[in-house]
Tab-separated table of N, CA, C and O and ligand atoms in Angstrom:
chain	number	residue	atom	x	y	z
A	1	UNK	N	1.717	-18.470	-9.410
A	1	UNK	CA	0.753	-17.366	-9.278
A	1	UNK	C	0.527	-17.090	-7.794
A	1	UNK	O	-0.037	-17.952	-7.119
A	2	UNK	N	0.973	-15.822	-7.184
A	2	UNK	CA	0.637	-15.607	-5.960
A	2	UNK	C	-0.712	-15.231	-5.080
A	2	UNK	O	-0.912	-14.028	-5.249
A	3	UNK	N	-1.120	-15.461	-4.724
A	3	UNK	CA	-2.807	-15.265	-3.998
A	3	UNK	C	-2.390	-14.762	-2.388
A	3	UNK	O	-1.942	-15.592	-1.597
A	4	UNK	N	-2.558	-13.524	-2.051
A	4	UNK	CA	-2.337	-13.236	-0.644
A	4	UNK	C	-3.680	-12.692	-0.193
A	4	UNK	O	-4.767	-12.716	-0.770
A	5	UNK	N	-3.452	-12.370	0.570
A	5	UNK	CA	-4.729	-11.445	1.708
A	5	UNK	C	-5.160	-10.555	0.366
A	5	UNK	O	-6.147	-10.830	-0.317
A	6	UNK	N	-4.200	-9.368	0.084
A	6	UNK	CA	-4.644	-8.539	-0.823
A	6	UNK	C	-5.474	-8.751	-1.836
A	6	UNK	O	-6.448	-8.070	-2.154
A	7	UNK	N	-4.862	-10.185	-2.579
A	7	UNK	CA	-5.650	-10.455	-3.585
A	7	UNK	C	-7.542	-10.708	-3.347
A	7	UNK	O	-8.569	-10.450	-3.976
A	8	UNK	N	-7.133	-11.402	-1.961
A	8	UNK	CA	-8.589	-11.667	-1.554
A	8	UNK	C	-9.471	-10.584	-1.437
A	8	UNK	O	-10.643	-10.676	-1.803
A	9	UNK	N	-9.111	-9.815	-1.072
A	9	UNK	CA	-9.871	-8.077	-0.226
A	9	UNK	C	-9.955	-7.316	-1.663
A	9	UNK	O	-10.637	-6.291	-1.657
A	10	UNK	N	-9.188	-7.787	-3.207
A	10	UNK	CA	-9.021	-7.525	-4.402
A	10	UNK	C	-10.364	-7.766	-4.957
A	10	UNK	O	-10.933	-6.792	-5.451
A	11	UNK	N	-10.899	-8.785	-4.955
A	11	UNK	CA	-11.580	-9.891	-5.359
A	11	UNK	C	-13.461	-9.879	-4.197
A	11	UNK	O	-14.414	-10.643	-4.346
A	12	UNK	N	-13.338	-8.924	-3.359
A	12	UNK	CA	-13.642	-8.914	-2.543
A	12	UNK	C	-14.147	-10.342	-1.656
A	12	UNK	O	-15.285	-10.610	-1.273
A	13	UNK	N	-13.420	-10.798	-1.558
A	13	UNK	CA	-13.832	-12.259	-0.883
A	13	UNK	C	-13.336	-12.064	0.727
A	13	UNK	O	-14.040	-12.835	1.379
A	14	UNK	N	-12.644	-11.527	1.400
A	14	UNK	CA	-12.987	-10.772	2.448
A	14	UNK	C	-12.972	-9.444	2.655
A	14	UNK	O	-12.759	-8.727	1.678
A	15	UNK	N	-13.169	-8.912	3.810
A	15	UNK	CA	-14.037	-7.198	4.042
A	15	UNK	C	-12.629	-6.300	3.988
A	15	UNK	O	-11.615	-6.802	4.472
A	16	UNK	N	-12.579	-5.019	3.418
A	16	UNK	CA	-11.722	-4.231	3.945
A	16	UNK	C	-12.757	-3.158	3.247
A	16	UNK	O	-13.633	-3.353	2.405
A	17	UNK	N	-12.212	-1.618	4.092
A	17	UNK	CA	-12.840	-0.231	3.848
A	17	UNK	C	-11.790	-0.141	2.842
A	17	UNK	O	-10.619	0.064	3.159
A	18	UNK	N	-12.217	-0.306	1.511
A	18	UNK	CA	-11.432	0.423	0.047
A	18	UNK	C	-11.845	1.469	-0.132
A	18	UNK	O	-13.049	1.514	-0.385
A	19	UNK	N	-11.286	2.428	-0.103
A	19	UNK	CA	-11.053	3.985	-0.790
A	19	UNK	C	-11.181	3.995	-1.749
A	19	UNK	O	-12.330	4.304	-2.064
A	20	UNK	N	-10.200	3.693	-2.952
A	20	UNK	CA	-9.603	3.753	-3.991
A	20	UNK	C	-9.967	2.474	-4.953
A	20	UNK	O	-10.156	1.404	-4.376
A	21	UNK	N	-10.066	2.512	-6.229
A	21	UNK	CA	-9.951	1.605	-7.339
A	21	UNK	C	-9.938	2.327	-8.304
A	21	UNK	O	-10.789	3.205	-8.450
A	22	UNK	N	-8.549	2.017	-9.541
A	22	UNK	CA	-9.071	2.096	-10.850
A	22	UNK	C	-8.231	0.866	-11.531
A	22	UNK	O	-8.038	-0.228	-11.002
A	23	UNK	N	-7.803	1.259	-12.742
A	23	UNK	CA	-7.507	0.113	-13.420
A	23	UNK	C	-5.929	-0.611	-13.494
A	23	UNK	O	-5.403	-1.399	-14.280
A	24	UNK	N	-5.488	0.076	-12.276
A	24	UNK	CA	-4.198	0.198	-11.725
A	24	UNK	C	-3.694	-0.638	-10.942
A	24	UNK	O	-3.017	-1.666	-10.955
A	25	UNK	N	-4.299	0.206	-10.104
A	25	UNK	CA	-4.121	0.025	-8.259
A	25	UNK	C	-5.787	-0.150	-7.676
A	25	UNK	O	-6.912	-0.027	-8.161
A	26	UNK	N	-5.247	-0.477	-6.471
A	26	UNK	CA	-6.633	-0.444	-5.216
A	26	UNK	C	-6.101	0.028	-4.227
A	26	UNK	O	-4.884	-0.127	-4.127
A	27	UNK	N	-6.870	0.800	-3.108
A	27	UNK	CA	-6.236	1.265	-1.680
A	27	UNK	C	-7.668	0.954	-0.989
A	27	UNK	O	-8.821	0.917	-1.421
A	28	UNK	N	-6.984	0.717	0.469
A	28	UNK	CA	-7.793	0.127	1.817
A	28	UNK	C	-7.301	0.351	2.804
A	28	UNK	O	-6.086	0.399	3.001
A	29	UNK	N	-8.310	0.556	3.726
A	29	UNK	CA	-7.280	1.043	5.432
A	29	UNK	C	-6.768	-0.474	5.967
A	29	UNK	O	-7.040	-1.640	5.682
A	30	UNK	N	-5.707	0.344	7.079
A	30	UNK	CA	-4.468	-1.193	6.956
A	30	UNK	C	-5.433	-1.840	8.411
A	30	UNK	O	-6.066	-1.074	9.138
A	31	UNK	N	-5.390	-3.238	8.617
A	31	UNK	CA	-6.710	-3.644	9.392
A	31	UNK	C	-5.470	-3.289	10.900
A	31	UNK	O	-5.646	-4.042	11.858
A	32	UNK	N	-4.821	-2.683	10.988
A	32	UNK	CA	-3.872	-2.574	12.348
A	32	UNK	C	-3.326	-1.308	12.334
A	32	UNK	O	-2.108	-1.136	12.385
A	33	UNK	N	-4.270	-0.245	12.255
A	33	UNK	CA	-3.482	1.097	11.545
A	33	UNK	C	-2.500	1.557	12.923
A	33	UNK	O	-2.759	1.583	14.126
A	34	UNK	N	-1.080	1.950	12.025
A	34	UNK	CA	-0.052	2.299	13.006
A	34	UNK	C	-0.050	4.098	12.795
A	34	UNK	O	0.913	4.796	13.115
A	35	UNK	N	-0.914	4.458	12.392
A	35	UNK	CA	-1.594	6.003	12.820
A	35	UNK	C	-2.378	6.385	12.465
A	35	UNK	O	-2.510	5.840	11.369
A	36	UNK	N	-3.445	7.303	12.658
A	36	UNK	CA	-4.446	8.298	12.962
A	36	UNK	C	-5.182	7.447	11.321
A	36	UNK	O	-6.305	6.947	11.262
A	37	UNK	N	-4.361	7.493	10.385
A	37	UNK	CA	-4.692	7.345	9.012
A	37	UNK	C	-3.713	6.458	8.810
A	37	UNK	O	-2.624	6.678	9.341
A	38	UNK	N	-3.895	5.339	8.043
A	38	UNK	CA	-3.063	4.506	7.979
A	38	UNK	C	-4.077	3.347	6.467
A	38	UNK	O	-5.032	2.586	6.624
A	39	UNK	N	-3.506	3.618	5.491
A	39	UNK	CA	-4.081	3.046	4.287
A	39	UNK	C	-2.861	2.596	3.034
A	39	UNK	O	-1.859	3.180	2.621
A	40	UNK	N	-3.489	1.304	2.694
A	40	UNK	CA	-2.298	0.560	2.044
A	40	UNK	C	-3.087	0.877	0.230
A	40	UNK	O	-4.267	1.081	-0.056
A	41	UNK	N	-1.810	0.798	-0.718
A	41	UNK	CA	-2.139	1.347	-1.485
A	41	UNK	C	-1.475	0.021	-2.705
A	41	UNK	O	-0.244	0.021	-2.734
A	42	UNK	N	-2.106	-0.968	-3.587
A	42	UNK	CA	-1.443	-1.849	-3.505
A	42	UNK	C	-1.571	-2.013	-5.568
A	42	UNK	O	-2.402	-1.461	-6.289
A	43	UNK	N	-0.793	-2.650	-5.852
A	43	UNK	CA	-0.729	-2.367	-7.753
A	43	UNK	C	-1.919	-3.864	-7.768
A	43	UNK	O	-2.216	-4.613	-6.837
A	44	UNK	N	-2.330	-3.869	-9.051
A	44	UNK	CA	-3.243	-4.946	-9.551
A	44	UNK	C	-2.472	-6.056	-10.327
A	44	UNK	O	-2.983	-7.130	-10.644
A	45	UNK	N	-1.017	-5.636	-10.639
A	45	UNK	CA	0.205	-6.255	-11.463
A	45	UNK	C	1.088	-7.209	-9.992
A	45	UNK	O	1.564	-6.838	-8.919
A	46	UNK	N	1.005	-8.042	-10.425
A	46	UNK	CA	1.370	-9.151	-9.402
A	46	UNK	C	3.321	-8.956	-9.183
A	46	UNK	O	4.163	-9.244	-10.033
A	47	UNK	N	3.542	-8.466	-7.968
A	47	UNK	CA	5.118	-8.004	-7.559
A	47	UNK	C	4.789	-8.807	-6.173
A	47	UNK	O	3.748	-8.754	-5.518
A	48	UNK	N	6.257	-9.750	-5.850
A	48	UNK	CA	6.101	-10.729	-4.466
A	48	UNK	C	6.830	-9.505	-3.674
A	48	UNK	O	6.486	-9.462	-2.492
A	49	UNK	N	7.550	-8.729	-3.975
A	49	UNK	CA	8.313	-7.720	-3.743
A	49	UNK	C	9.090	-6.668	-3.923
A	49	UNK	O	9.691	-6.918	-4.968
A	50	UNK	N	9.487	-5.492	-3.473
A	50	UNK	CA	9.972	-4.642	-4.725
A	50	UNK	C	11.404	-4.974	-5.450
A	50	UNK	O	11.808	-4.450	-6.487
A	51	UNK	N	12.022	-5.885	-4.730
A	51	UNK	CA	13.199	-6.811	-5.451
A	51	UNK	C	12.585	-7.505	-6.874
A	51	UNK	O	13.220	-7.972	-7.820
A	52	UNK	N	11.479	-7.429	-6.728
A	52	UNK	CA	11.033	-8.547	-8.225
A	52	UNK	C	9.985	-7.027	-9.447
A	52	UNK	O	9.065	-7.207	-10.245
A	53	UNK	N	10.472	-6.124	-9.170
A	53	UNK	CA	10.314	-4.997	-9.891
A	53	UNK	C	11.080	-4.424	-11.086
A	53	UNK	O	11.825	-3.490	-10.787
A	54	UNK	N	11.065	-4.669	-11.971
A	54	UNK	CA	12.353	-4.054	-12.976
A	54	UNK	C	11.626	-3.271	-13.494
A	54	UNK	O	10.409	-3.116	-13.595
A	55	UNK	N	13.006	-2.507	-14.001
A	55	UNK	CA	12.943	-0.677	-14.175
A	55	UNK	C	12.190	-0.878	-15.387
A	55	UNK	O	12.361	0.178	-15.997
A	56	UNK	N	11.282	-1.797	-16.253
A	56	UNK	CA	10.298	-1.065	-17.283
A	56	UNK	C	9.115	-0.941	-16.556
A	56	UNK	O	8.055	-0.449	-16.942
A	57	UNK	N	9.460	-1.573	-15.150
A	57	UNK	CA	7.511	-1.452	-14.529
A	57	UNK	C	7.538	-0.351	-13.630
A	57	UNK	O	6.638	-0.100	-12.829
A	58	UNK	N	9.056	0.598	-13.840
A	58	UNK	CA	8.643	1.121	-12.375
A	58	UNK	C	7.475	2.216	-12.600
A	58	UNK	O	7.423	2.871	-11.559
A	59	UNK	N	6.661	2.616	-13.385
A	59	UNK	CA	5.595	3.569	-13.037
A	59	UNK	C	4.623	2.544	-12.435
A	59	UNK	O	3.655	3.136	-11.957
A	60	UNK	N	4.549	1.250	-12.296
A	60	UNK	CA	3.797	0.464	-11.349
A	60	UNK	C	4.034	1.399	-10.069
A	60	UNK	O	3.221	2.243	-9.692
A	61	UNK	N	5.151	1.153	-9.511
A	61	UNK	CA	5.515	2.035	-8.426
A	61	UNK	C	5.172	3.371	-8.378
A	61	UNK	O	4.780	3.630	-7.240
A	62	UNK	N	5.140	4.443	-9.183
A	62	UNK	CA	5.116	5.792	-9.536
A	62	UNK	C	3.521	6.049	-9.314
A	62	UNK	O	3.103	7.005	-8.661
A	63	UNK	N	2.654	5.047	-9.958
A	63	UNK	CA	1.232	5.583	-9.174
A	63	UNK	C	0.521	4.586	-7.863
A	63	UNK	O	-0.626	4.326	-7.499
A	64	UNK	N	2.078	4.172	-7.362
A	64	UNK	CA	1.471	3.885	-6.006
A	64	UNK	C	1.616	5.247	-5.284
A	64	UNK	O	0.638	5.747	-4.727
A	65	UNK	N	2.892	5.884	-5.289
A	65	UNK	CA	3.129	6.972	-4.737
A	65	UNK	C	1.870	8.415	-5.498
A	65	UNK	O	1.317	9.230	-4.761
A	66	UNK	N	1.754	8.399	-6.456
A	66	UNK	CA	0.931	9.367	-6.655
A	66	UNK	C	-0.662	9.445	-6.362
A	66	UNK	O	-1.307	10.493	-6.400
A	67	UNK	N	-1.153	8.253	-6.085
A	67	UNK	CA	-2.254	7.571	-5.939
A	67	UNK	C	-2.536	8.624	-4.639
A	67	UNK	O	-3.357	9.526	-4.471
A	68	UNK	N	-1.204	7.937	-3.615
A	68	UNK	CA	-1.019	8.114	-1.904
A	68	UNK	C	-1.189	9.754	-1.876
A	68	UNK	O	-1.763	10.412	-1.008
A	69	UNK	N	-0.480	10.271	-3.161
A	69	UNK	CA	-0.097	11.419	-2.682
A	69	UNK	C	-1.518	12.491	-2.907
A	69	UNK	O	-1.800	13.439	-2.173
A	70	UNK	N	-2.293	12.034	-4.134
A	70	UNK	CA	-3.940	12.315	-4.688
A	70	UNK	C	-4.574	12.310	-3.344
A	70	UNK	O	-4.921	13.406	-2.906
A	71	UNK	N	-4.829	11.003	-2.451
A	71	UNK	CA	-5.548	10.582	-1.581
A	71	UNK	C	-5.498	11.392	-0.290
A	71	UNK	O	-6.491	11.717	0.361
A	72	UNK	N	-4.187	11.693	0.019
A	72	UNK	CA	-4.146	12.556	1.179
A	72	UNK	C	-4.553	13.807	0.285
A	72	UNK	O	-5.777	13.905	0.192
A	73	UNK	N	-3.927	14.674	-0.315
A	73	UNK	CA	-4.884	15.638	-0.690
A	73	UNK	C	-6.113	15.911	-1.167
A	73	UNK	O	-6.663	16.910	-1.632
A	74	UNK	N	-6.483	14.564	-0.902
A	74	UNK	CA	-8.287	14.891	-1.450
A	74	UNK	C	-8.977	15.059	0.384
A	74	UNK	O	-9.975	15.720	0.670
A	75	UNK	N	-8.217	14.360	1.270
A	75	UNK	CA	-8.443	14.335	2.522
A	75	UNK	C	-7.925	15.239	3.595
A	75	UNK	O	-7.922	15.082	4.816
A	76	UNK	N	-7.562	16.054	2.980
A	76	UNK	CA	-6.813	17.048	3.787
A	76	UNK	C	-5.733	16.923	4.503
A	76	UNK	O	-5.711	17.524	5.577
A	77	UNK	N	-4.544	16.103	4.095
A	77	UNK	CA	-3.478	15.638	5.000
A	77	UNK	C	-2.376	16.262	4.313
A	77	UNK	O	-1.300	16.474	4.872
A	78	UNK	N	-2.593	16.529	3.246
A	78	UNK	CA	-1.140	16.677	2.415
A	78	UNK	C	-0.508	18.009	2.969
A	78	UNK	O	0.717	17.939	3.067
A	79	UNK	N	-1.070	19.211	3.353
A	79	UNK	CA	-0.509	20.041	4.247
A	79	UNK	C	0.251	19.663	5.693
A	79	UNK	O	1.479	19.726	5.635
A	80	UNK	N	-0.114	19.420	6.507
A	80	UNK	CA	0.257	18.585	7.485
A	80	UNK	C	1.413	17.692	6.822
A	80	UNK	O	2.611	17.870	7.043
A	81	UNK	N	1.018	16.959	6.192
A	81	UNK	CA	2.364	15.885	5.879
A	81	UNK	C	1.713	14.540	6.123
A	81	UNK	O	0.647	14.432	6.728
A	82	UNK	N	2.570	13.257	5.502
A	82	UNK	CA	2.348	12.210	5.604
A	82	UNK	C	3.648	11.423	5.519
A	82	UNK	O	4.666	12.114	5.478
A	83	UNK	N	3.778	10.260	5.488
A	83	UNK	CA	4.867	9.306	5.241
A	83	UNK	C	4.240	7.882	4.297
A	83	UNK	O	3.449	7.034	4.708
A	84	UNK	N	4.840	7.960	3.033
A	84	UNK	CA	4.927	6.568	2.532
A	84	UNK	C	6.307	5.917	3.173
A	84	UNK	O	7.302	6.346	3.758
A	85	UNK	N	5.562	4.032	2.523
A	85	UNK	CA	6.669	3.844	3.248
A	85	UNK	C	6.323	2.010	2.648
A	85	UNK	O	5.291	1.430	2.983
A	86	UNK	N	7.480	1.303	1.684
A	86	UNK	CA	7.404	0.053	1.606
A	86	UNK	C	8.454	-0.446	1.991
A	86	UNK	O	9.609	-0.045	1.848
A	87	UNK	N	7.923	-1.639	2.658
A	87	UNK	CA	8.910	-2.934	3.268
A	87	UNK	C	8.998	-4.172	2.522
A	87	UNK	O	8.128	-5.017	2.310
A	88	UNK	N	10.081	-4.126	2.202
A	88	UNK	CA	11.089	-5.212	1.856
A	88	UNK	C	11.220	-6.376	2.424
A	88	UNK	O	11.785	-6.213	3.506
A	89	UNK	N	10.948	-7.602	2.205
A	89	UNK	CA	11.658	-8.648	2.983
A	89	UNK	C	11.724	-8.705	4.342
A	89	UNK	O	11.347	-7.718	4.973
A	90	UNK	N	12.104	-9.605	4.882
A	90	UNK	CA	12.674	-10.137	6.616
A	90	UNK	C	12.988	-8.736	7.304
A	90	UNK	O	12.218	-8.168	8.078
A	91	UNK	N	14.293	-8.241	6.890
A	91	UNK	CA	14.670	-7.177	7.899
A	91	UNK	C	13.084	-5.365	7.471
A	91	UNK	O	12.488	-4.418	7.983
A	92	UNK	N	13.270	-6.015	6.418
A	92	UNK	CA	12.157	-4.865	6.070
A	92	UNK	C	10.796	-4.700	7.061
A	92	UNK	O	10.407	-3.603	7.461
A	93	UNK	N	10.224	-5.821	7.346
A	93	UNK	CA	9.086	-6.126	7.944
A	93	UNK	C	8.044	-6.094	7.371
A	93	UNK	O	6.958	-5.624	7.707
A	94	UNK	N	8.655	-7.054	5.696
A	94	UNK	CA	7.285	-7.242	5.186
A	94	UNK	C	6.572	-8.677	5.590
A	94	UNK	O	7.217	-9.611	6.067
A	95	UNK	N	5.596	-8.707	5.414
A	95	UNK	CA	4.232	-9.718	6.029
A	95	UNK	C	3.220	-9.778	4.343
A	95	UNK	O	2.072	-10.129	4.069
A	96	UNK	N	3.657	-9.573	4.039
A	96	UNK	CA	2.214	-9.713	2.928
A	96	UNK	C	2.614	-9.299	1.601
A	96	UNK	O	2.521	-8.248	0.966
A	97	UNK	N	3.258	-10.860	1.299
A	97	UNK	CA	4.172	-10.629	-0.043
A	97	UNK	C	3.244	-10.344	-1.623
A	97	UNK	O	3.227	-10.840	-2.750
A	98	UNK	N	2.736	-9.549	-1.088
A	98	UNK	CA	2.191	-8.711	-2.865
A	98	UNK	C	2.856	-7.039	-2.645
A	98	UNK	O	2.694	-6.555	-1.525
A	99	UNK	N	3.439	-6.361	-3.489
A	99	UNK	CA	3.949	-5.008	-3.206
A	99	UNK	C	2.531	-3.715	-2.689
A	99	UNK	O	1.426	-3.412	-3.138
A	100	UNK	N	3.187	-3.383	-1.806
A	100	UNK	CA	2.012	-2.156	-1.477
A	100	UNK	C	2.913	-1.065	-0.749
A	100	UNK	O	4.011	-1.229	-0.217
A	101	UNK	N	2.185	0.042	-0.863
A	101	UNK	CA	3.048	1.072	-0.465
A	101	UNK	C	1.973	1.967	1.038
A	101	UNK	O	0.947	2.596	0.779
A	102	UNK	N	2.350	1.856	2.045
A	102	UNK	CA	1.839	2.123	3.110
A	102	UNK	C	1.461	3.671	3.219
A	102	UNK	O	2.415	4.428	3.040
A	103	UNK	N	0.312	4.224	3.464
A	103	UNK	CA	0.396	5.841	3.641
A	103	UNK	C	0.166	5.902	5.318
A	103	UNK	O	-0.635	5.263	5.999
A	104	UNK	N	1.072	6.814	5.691
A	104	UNK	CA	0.332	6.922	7.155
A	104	UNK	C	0.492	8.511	7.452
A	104	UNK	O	1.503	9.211	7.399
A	105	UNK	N	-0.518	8.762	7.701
A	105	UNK	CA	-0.688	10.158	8.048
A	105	UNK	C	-1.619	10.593	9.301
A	105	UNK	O	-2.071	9.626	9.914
A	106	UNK	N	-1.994	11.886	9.804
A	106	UNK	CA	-3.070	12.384	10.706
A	106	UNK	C	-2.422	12.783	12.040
A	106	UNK	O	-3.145	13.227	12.932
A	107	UNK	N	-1.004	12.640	12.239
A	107	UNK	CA	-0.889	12.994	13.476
A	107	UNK	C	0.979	13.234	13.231
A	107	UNK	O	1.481	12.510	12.372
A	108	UNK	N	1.626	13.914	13.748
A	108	UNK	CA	3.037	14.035	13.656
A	108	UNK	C	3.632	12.679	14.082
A	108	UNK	O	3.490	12.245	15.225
A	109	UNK	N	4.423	11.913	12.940
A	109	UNK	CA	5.039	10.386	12.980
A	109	UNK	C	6.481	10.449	13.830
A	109	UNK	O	7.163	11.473	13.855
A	110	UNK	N	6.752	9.544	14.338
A	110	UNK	CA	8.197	9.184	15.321
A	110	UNK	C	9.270	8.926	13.890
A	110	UNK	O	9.050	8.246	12.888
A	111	UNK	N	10.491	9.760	14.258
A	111	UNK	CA	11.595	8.671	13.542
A	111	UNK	C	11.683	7.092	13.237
A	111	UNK	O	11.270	6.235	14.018
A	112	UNK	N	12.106	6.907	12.355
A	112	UNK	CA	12.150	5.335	12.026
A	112	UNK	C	13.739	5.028	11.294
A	112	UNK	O	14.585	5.825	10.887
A	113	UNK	N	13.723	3.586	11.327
A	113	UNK	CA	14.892	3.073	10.722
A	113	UNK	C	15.608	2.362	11.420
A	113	UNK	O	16.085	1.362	10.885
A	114	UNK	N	15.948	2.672	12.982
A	114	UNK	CA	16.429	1.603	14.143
A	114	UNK	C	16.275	0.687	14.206
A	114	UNK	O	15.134	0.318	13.927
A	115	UNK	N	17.065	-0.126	14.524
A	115	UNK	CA	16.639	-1.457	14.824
A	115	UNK	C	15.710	-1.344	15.967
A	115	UNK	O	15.186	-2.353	16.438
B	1	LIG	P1	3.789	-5.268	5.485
B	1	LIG	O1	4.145	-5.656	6.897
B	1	LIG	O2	3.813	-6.470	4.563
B	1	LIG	O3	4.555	-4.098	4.949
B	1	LIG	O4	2.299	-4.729	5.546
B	1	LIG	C1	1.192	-5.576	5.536
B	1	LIG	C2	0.059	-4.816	6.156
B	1	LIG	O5	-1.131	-5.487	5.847
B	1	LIG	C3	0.140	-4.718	7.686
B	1	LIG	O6	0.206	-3.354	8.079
B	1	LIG	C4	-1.131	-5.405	8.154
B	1	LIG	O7	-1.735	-4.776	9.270
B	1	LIG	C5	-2.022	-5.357	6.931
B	1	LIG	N1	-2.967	-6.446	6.836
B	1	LIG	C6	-2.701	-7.766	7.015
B	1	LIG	N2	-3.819	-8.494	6.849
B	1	LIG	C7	-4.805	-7.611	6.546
B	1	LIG	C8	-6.208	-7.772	6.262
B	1	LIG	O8	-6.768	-8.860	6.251
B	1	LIG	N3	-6.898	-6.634	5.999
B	1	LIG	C9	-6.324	-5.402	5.989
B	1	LIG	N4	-7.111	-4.354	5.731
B	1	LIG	N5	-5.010	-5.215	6.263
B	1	LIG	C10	-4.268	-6.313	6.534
């Protein structure tokens, strides 16, 4: 059974600004936001990663993205634009093995993918 940060901030046993809850998912701003808006959007169904996802759960995945995509348009970003964005593993640059899907929005984002 995995227990990470998320679960804790889940559980509220430490602090994060949560946005979002239903019987799904939860979303919270990321405590190191890498822009203007920067909020993690994370399932309540225990995934160490999206490698450990099979295709009967993927609407797990489907209202992470729709969640993200609700949230900026309730906030006025979805015109402007945003970027989801989950990391995978080592080269991925994941840190916080429960699955979450990153929104970052509020300001025009840099290319990515380079090493
Ligand atoms: P990853 O690198 O795994 O894709 O993303 C993990 C994210 O979780 C990072 O952007 C990091 O800043 C964020 N994070 C790590 N610990 C905490 C915490 O205690 N609170 C909040 N709100 N975000 C955290």
């Amino acid at each position: 059974m995995s227990d990470t940060i998320f679960h804790k901030i889940l559980r509220r046993e430490i602090p994060a600004k949560i946005v979002y809850e239903d019987a799904h998912l939860f979303a919270f701003h990321d405590i190191a936001p890498q822009a203007p808006v920067h909020v993690l959007f994370v399932p309540k169904q225990d995934f160490a990663t999206l490698n450990d996802v099979p295709d009967s759960d993927a609407l797990v995945i489907g209202r992470l993205a729709t969640a993200a995509a609700a949230y900026a348009k309730a906030q006025g970003l979805a015109e402007d634009g945003y970027r989801i964005v989950m990391n995978c593993n080592g080269d991925g640059g994941q840190t916080v093995f429960q699955i979450h899907l990153h929104l970052l929005a509020g300001a025009p984002l840099g290319r990515f993918g380079t090493p």
